[in-house]
PDB file of C-alpha atoms in Angstrom:
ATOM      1  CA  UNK C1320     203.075  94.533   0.311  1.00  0.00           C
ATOM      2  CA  UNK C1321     202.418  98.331   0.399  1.00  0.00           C
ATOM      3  CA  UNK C1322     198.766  98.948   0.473  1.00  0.00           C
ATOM      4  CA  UNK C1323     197.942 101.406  -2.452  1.00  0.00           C
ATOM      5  CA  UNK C1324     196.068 104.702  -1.232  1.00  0.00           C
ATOM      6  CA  UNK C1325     193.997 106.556  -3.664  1.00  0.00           C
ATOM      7  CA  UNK C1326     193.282 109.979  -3.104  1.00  0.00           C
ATOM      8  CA  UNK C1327     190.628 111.783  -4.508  1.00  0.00           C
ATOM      9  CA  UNK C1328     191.043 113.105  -8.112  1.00  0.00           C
ATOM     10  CA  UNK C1329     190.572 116.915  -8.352  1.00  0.00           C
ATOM     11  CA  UNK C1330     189.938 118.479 -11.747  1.00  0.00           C
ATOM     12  CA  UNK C1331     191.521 122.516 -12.335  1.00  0.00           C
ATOM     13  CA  UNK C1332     190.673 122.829 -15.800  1.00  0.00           C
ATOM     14  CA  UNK C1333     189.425 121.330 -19.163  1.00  0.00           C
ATOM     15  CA  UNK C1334     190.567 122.093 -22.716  1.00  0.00           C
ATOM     16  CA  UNK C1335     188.556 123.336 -24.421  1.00  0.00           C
ATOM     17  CA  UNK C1336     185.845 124.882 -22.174  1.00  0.00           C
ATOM     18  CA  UNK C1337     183.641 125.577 -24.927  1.00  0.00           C
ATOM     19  CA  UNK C1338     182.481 123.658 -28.179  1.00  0.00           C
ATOM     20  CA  UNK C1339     179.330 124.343 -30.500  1.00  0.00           C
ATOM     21  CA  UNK C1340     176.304 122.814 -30.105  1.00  0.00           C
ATOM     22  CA  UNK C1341     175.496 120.480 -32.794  1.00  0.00           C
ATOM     23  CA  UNK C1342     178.637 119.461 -33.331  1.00  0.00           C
ATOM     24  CA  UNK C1343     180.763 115.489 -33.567  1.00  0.00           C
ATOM     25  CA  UNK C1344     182.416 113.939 -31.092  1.00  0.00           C
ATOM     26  CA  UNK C1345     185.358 115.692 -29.430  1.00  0.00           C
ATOM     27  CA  UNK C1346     188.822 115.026 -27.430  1.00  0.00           C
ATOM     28  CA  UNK C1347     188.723 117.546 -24.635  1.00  0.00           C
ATOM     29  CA  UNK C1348     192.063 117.286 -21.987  1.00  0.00           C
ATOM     30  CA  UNK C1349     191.729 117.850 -18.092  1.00  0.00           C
ATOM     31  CA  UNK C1350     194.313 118.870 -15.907  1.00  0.00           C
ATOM     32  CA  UNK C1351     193.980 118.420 -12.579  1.00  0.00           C
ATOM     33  CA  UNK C1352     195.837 115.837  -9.334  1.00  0.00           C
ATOM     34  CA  UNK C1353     195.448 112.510  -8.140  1.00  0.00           C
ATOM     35  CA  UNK C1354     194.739 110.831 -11.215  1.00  0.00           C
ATOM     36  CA  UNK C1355     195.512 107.309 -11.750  1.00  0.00           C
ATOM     37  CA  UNK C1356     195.528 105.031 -14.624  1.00  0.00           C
ATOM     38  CA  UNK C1357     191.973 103.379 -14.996  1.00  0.00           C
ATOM     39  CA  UNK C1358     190.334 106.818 -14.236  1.00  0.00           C
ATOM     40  CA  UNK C1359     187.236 107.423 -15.954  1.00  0.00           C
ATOM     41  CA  UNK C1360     186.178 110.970 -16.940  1.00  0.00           C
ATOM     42  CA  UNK C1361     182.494 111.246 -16.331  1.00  0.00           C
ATOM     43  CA  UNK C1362     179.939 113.880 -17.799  1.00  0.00           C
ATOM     44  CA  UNK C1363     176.535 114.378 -16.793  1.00  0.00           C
ATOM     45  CA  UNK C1364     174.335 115.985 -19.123  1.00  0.00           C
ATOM     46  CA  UNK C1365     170.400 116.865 -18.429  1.00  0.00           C
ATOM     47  CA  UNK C1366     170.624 115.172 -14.848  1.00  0.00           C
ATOM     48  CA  UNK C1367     171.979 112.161 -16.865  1.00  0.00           C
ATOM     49  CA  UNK C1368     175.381 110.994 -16.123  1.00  0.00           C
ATOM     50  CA  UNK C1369     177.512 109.014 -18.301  1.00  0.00           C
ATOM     51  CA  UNK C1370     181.444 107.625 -18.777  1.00  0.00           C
ATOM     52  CA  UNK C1371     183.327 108.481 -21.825  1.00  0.00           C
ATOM     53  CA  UNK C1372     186.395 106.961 -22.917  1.00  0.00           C
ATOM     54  CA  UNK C1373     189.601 108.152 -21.116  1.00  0.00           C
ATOM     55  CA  UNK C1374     192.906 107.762 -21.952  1.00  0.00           C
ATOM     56  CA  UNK C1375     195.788 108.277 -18.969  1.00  0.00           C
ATOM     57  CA  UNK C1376     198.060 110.831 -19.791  1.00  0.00           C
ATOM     58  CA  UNK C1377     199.572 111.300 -16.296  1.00  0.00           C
ATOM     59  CA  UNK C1378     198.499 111.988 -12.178  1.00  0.00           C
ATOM     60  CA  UNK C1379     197.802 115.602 -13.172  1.00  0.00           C
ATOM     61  CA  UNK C1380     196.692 114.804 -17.208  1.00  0.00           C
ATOM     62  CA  UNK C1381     193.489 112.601 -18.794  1.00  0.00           C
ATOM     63  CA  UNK C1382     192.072 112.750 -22.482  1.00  0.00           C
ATOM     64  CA  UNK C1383     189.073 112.110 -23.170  1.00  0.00           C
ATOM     65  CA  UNK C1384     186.610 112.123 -26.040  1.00  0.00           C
ATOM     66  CA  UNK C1385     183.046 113.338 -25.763  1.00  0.00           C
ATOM     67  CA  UNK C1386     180.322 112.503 -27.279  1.00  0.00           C
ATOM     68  CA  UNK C1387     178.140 114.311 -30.219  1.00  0.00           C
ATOM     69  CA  UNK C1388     175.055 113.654 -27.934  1.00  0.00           C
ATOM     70  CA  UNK C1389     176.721 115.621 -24.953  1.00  0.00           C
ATOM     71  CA  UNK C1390     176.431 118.680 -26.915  1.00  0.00           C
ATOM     72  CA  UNK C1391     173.380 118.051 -29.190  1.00  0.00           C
ATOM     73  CA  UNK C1392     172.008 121.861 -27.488  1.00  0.00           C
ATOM     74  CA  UNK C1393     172.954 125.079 -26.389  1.00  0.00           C
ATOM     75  CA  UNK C1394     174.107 124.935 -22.100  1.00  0.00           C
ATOM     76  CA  UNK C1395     176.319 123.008 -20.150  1.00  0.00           C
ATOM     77  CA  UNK C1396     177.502 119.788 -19.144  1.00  0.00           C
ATOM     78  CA  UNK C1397     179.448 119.009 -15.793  1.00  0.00           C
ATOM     79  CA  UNK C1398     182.700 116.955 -16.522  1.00  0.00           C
ATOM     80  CA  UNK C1399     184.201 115.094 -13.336  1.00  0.00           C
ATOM     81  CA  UNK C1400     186.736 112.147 -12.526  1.00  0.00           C
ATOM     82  CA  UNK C1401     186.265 109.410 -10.752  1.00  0.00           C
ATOM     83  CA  UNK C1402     189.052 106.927  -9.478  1.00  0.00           C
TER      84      UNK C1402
END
């Protein structure tokens, strides 16, 4: 057996970087490395933090949909992935 080493996931952009406030839910893509299937994007929003649902593109690719309540007002959110 070869013992599987995960590395840490590192995140170089998200699309889109900007939504509306107010608005539904939303798919937003990350690109990034070291991503592996099971990854879960993770948002943190008011010193609140949160999964979403992710979908596994590919080691550099995720999907995932936020939430209306992520963006209920005007600021920012952080967006990060854990392995």
């Amino acid at each position: 057996l070869e013992p599987q080493i995960n590395q840490t996931p590192s995140l170089t952009s998200v699309n889109p970087n900007s939504v509306l406030a107010g608005g539904g839910n939303f798919q937003v893509t990350l690109n990034g490395n070291n991503f592996i299937n099971g990854a879960v994007v993770r948002v943190t929003v008011d010193g609140v933090t949160a999964e979403r649902p992710t979908e596994f593109i590919s080691v550099t690719q995720l999907r995932a949909t936020l939430l209306a309540q992520d963006i209920v007002e005007t600021g920012s959110i952080s967006v990060s992935v854990q392995n």
